[in-house]
Coordinates of C-alpha atoms in Angstrom, one line a residue:
X1 CA 0.1 0.1 0.2
X2 CA 1.4 3.3 -1.0
X3 CA 1.9 5.5 2.1
X4 CA 0.1 8.4 2.4
X5 CA 1.9 12.1 1.7
X6 CA 3.1 14.4 4.3
X7 CA 0.7 17.6 5.1
X8 CA 4.0 19.2 5.5
X9 CA 7.8 19.3 5.5
X10 CA 10.1 21.1 7.5
X11 CA 13.8 21.8 7.7
X12 CA 15.9 19.9 9.9
X13 CA 18.0 22.7 10.4
X14 CA 18.9 26.2 9.8
X15 CA 21.3 27.9 7.6
X16 CA 24.1 29.8 9.5
X17 CA 25.7 33.0 7.5
X18 CA 28.9 30.9 6.7
X19 CA 26.7 28.4 4.6
X20 CA 25.0 31.1 2.8
X21 CA 27.9 33.1 2.2
X22 CA 29.3 29.7 0.6
X23 CA 25.8 29.4 -1.7
X24 CA 26.1 33.3 -2.9
X25 CA 29.8 32.8 -4.1
X26 CA 29.9 29.0 -4.9
X27 CA 30.6 28.4 -8.9
X28 CA 27.1 26.8 -9.1
X29 CA 25.6 29.8 -8.5
X30 CA 25.3 30.3 -12.4
X31 CA 23.6 27.1 -12.6
X32 CA 21.0 28.2 -9.7
X33 CA 19.9 31.7 -11.6
X34 CA 19.2 30.0 -14.5
X35 CA 17.3 27.2 -12.9
X36 CA 15.4 29.9 -11.1
X37 CA 14.7 31.8 -14.6
X38 CA 17.1 34.7 -13.8
X39 CA 18.8 35.3 -17.2
X40 CA 20.1 38.1 -19.4
X41 CA 20.2 41.8 -17.8
X42 CA 19.0 40.7 -14.4
X43 CA 21.3 38.0 -14.0
X44 CA 24.6 39.9 -15.3
X45 CA 23.4 42.8 -12.7
X46 CA 22.8 40.3 -9.7
X47 CA 26.2 38.3 -10.1
X48 CA 28.2 41.4 -8.6
X49 CA 25.5 41.7 -5.8
X50 CA 25.9 38.3 -4.5
X51 CA 29.7 39.1 -3.8
X52 CA 29.3 42.3 -2.0
X53 CA 26.2 40.6 0.0
X54 CA 28.6 37.7 1.1
X55 CA 31.3 40.6 2.1
X56 CA 28.8 42.5 4.1
X57 CA 28.1 41.0 7.4
X58 CA 25.1 42.9 8.3
X59 CA 23.3 42.2 4.8
X60 CA 24.3 38.4 5.0
X61 CA 22.6 38.3 8.6
X62 CA 19.6 39.7 7.1
X63 CA 19.6 37.4 4.0
X64 CA 20.7 34.2 6.1
X65 CA 17.4 35.0 8.7
X66 CA 15.0 35.7 5.7
X67 CA 16.1 32.5 4.0
X68 CA 15.5 30.5 7.3
X69 CA 12.0 31.6 7.6
X70 CA 10.9 30.9 3.7
X71 CA 12.9 27.2 4.1
X72 CA 11.6 26.4 7.7
X73 CA 8.3 24.8 6.1
X74 CA 6.1 24.0 2.6
X75 CA 3.0 22.2 2.9
X76 CA -0.8 22.4 3.0
X77 CA -1.1 24.4 6.3
X78 CA 2.1 26.2 6.6
X79 CA 1.9 30.1 7.1
X80 CA 3.3 32.0 4.2
X81 CA 6.2 34.3 5.4
X82 CA 5.2 38.3 4.9
X83 CA 8.0 39.4 2.9
X84 CA 6.0 42.7 2.3
X85 CA 6.2 43.5 5.7
X86 CA 9.8 43.6 6.0
X87 CA 10.2 45.3 2.6
X88 CA 10.9 49.1 3.9
X89 CA 13.7 47.7 6.5
X90 CA 15.3 45.3 3.5
X91 CA 15.5 48.1 1.0
X92 CA 17.2 50.5 3.3
X93 CA 19.5 48.0 4.0
X94 CA 20.0 47.1 0.2
X95 CA 21.2 51.1 -0.4
X96 CA 24.7 49.8 1.5
X97 CA 25.2 47.9 -2.0
X98 CA 22.8 49.2 -4.8
X99 CA 19.6 51.3 -5.1
X100 CA 16.2 49.7 -5.8
X101 CA 14.2 47.6 -4.0
X102 CA 14.1 43.6 -3.7
X103 CA 17.4 42.3 -3.5
X104 CA 17.5 41.2 0.2
X105 CA 14.3 38.9 -0.5
X106 CA 15.8 37.7 -4.1
X107 CA 19.1 36.8 -2.3
X108 CA 17.3 35.0 0.5
X109 CA 14.7 33.2 -2.0
X110 CA 18.2 31.9 -4.0
X111 CA 19.3 29.8 -1.2
X112 CA 16.1 28.5 0.3
X113 CA 14.8 26.2 -2.0
X114 CA 15.5 23.0 -0.4
X115 CA 12.5 22.6 1.7
X116 CA 9.9 23.5 -1.4
X117 CA 11.8 21.4 -3.5
X118 CA 11.5 18.5 -1.0
X119 CA 7.6 19.2 -0.7
X120 CA 7.4 19.2 -4.5
X121 CA 8.8 15.9 -4.9
X122 CA 6.5 14.3 -1.8
X123 CA 3.7 15.9 -3.9
X124 CA 4.2 14.5 -7.1
X125 CA 6.4 17.0 -9.5
X126 CA 9.4 16.0 -11.2
X127 CA 12.4 18.0 -10.8
X128 CA 11.7 19.9 -14.0
X129 CA 8.5 20.7 -13.1
X130 CA 9.7 21.8 -9.4
X131 CA 12.3 24.2 -11.0
X132 CA 9.7 25.5 -13.6
X133 CA 7.3 26.6 -10.4
X134 CA 10.3 28.2 -8.6
X135 CA 11.3 30.1 -12.0
X136 CA 8.7 32.5 -11.7
X137 CA 11.0 34.3 -9.4
X138 CA 13.1 35.1 -12.8
X139 CA 9.5 36.0 -14.6
X140 CA 8.6 38.5 -11.5
X141 CA 12.1 40.1 -11.6
X142 CA 11.5 40.4 -15.4
X143 CA 8.1 42.2 -15.0
X144 CA 9.8 44.7 -12.6
X145 CA 12.6 45.3 -15.2
X146 CA 9.7 46.0 -18.0
X147 CA 8.1 48.4 -15.4
X148 CA 11.2 50.0 -13.8
X149 CA 13.9 49.4 -16.1
X150 CA 15.9 48.1 -13.0
X151 CA 16.9 45.0 -11.2
X152 CA 14.5 44.4 -8.4
X153 CA 11.5 42.7 -7.4
X154 CA 8.1 43.9 -5.8
X155 CA 5.8 41.1 -6.2
X156 CA 7.1 39.8 -2.6
X157 CA 4.3 38.0 -1.0
X158 CA 3.3 36.2 -4.3
X159 CA 6.8 34.7 -4.8
X160 CA 6.7 33.5 -1.0
X161 CA 3.6 32.0 -1.2
X162 CA 5.5 30.1 -4.0
X163 CA 8.1 28.8 -1.6
X164 CA 5.1 27.6 0.5
X165 CA 4.5 25.0 -2.0
X166 CA 0.8 25.2 -2.9
X167 CA 1.4 26.7 -6.4
X168 CA 1.9 24.3 -9.6
X169 CA 2.6 25.5 -13.2
X170 CA 0.8 23.4 -15.4
X171 CA 0.7 24.1 -19.1
X172 CA -0.4 27.5 -19.8
X173 CA -1.9 28.3 -16.1
X174 CA -0.7 28.3 -12.7
X175 CA -2.6 27.1 -9.8
X176 CA -2.4 27.6 -6.6
X177 CA -4.0 25.5 -3.4
X178 CA -5.6 27.2 -1.1
X179 CA -9.0 27.5 1.3
X180 CA -11.9 29.6 0.1
X181 CA -14.7 30.5 2.4
X182 CA -18.1 28.6 1.2
X183 CA -20.1 31.8 1.8
X184 CA -18.0 33.3 -1.0
X185 CA -17.9 30.4 -3.4
X186 CA -21.8 30.6 -2.5
X187 CA -21.8 34.4 -4.4
X188 CA -22.4 36.5 -1.3
X189 CA -20.5 39.2 -2.5
X190 CA -21.5 42.9 -3.7
X191 CA -20.7 44.8 -7.0
X192 CA -19.9 48.1 -7.7
X193 CA -22.1 50.3 -9.8
X194 CA -22.3 49.9 -13.9
X195 CA -19.7 52.9 -14.1
X196 CA -17.7 51.8 -11.1
X197 CA -18.3 55.0 -9.5
X198 CA -19.8 53.8 -6.2
X199 CA -17.2 53.3 -3.1
X200 CA -16.5 49.6 -2.1
X201 CA -15.9 48.4 1.3
X202 CA -12.4 48.1 2.1
X203 CA -11.8 49.4 -1.6
X204 CA -8.9 50.4 -3.5
X205 CA -7.1 53.8 -2.9
X206 CA -7.6 56.4 -5.9
X207 CA -5.4 55.5 -8.5
X208 CA -2.6 57.8 -7.7
X209 CA -1.9 56.3 -4.3
X210 CA -0.6 53.1 -2.8
X211 CA 1.4 49.9 -4.4
X212 CA 0.2 47.4 -7.1
X213 CA -1.3 44.5 -6.6
X214 CA -0.5 40.8 -6.6
X215 CA 0.5 38.9 -9.7
X216 CA -3.1 38.9 -11.5
X217 CA -5.0 39.3 -8.3
X218 CA -6.7 42.4 -6.9
X219 CA -5.1 45.7 -5.6
X220 CA -7.4 45.7 -2.6
X221 CA -9.6 43.5 -0.5
X222 CA -12.6 42.5 -2.6
X223 CA -16.0 44.2 -1.3
X224 CA -17.8 42.8 1.5
X225 CA -17.1 41.8 5.3
X226 CA -13.8 39.7 5.4
X227 CA -14.6 36.2 6.8
X228 CA -13.2 35.3 9.9
X229 CA -10.7 32.2 10.6
X230 CA -13.9 30.0 12.0
X231 CA -16.1 30.4 8.9
X232 CA -16.3 27.5 6.8
X233 CA -14.3 26.9 3.8
X234 CA -12.8 24.2 1.6
X235 CA -9.9 23.9 -0.8
X236 CA -10.1 25.0 -4.2
X237 CA -7.4 25.7 -7.2
X238 CA -6.8 29.2 -7.6
X239 CA -6.0 30.1 -11.2
X240 CA -3.4 32.7 -12.1
X241 CA -2.2 34.1 -15.7
X242 CA 1.8 34.2 -16.4
X243 CA 2.7 36.5 -19.1
X244 CA 3.5 33.9 -21.4
X245 CA 2.0 34.9 -24.8
X246 CA -1.8 34.6 -25.8
X247 CA -4.5 32.7 -23.9
X248 CA -5.2 30.3 -26.8
X249 CA -8.7 28.6 -25.6
X250 CA -7.0 24.9 -26.3
X251 CA -3.8 26.0 -24.4
X252 CA -6.4 27.2 -21.4
X253 CA -8.6 24.1 -21.5
X254 CA -5.5 21.6 -21.5
X255 CA -4.0 23.5 -18.5
X256 CA -7.3 23.0 -16.4
X257 CA -7.3 19.2 -17.4
X258 CA -3.9 18.8 -16.2
X259 CA -4.4 20.8 -12.8
X260 CA -7.6 18.5 -12.3
X261 CA -5.3 15.4 -12.9
X262 CA -2.5 16.3 -11.0
X263 CA -4.2 17.8 -7.9
X264 CA -6.9 14.6 -7.6
X265 CA -3.8 12.2 -7.9
X266 CA -1.6 13.9 -5.2
X267 CA -3.9 15.5 -3.2
X268 CA -6.4 12.5 -2.6
X269 CA -6.9 13.2 1.1
X270 CA -8.4 16.8 0.1
X271 CA -11.1 15.1 -1.5
X272 CA -12.5 13.3 1.2
X273 CA -15.4 14.1 3.3
X274 CA -17.5 16.5 1.2
X275 CA -20.9 16.7 0.9
X276 CA -23.0 15.8 -1.8
X277 CA -24.0 19.3 -2.7
X278 CA -20.3 20.6 -2.9
X279 CA -18.2 20.1 -6.1
X280 CA -15.3 17.5 -6.2
X281 CA -12.1 18.4 -5.3
X282 CA -10.0 19.4 -8.0
X283 CA -12.9 20.3 -10.4
X284 CA -13.4 23.9 -8.7
X285 CA -11.4 27.0 -9.6
X286 CA -11.7 30.6 -8.6
X287 CA -9.8 33.2 -10.3
X288 CA -9.2 37.0 -8.9
X289 CA -8.2 39.1 -11.6
X290 CA -8.5 42.1 -13.4
X291 CA -9.0 40.1 -16.4
X292 CA -12.3 39.1 -15.1
X293 CA -13.9 41.7 -16.7
X294 CA -17.0 42.7 -19.0
X295 CA -15.1 45.4 -20.5
X296 CA -12.7 43.1 -22.4
X297 CA -15.6 41.9 -24.9
X298 CA -16.3 45.9 -25.3
X299 CA -12.7 46.6 -26.0
X300 CA -10.9 43.6 -28.0
X301 CA -14.6 41.6 -29.1
X302 CA -16.7 38.9 -27.7
X303 CA -14.3 36.5 -29.8
X304 CA -11.0 37.7 -28.8
X305 CA -8.8 35.0 -26.4
X306 CA -8.7 37.6 -23.4
X307 CA -13.0 38.0 -23.5
X308 CA -13.3 34.5 -24.2
X309 CA -11.3 33.7 -20.9
X310 CA -13.2 36.3 -19.1
X311 CA -16.3 34.7 -20.0
X312 CA -15.6 31.2 -18.9
X313 CA -16.3 32.3 -15.1
X314 CA -19.4 32.6 -13.1
X315 CA -18.8 36.0 -11.0
X316 CA -18.8 35.7 -7.3
X317 CA -17.6 39.8 -6.6
X318 CA -16.8 42.2 -8.9
X319 CA -14.2 45.4 -7.4
X320 CA -12.5 48.4 -8.6
X321 CA -9.1 46.9 -10.2
X322 CA -7.6 50.1 -11.2
X323 CA -4.2 49.2 -10.3
X324 CA -4.3 45.6 -11.6
X325 CA -5.1 46.9 -15.2
X326 CA -2.4 49.7 -14.8
X327 CA 0.4 47.3 -13.9
X328 CA -0.7 44.6 -16.0
X329 CA -1.5 46.4 -19.1
X330 CA 1.0 49.2 -19.3
X331 CA 3.8 47.7 -16.5
X332 CA 3.1 50.6 -14.5
X333 CA 3.0 51.4 -10.7
X334 CA 1.3 54.5 -9.0
X335 CA 1.7 57.5 -9.3
X336 CA 1.4 57.7 -13.3
X337 CA 0.2 60.5 -15.2
X338 CA -2.7 58.6 -16.7
X339 CA -2.7 61.0 -19.7
X340 CA 0.5 59.9 -21.1
X341 CA 0.0 56.1 -21.0
X342 CA 0.5 54.5 -24.4
X343 CA -2.0 53.6 -26.6
X344 CA -1.0 51.4 -29.5
X345 CA -3.5 48.8 -29.1
X346 CA -7.1 48.2 -28.4
X347 CA -6.2 47.1 -25.3
X348 CA -4.4 49.8 -24.4
X349 CA -6.7 52.3 -25.7
X350 CA -9.7 50.8 -24.3
X351 CA -8.3 50.6 -20.3
X352 CA -6.6 54.3 -20.5
X353 CA -9.8 55.9 -21.7
X354 CA -11.5 54.2 -18.6
X355 CA -8.6 55.1 -16.0
X356 CA -8.7 58.8 -17.3
X357 CA -12.2 59.4 -17.6
X358 CA -13.2 58.1 -14.1
X359 CA -14.7 54.9 -14.9
X360 CA -12.0 52.7 -14.0
X361 CA -11.5 49.3 -14.4
X362 CA -14.0 46.4 -12.9
X363 CA -12.6 43.1 -12.4
X364 CA -13.3 40.5 -9.9
X365 CA -13.5 37.2 -8.5
X366 CA -15.0 34.4 -10.6
X367 CA -15.6 30.6 -9.8
X368 CA -15.5 28.0 -12.7
X369 CA -16.7 24.2 -12.4
X370 CA -15.2 21.5 -15.0

């Protein structure tokens, strides 16, 4: 009988600063960068900073402490490391070596892959699939460079969520395993007015303020009261759309099919004990994104790949996602001069016009059963 997989994996020991110094300066570091998707200008700019960090005792100590938090555990219920909470302090420390943001987190992520890779192996991902998941670090660094022109990372908690082990990259899409409140899945969320002008509970700040949001999710909490820790919830598959070319419908279908096959086979315990009225585990997907918008059909046409993707979802909540549209269409974070945004495509024109005239961008949380 095949043994049950573990619910979590924890590191047996902690890294010392001397261990991290060796990892940052070892000849194998170039292969590690490549495995993590860090290539081109990002690799060129990062390599000398590895040596500089290894030689700076204070920076090295912080990288070591952060790496130990990231590698402490991976699994179903382990807490994610809140890198964003340390951002200001880490970025101030980074200035000892170089301007910018995210360097301490990048270095800590580089040297903390052992636990999450062990979890991936325990849950059926091949070594190649495991590295593909973790190579999203390089992708997020490319996104940062595209928007700023510089080396860095600002999608901190997206990447730390990845290091907790519950994300898989299966074909065109990425999927994260998480609990979703049952009440929210029943569609009890609220909706802004048609022009997006109604204020939202816990809604986003005006466009000129605040940071950008997670990789393709909301830039502020969704409308309605926040769920409490005791509210009933169930495991679902969150869906994310990496910036890897068109959303071809056939590739999207294949990705959903691969997700159902993988998660039902390698997380069988999550399908146990469900009521007859509940969807089977592995067949219920959610997506919280600026892309889930009726406005896409108006802008790009109902037959466009973007509009067809949005039309797949039953909307549970709608909310203003101005910052999300700004970031994922233009690669910009507030504050920006909206009037100066490029308008070289139908999508750019449509989004810029809505941000400029006050209609804003309405996205939201959707559910898909397959």
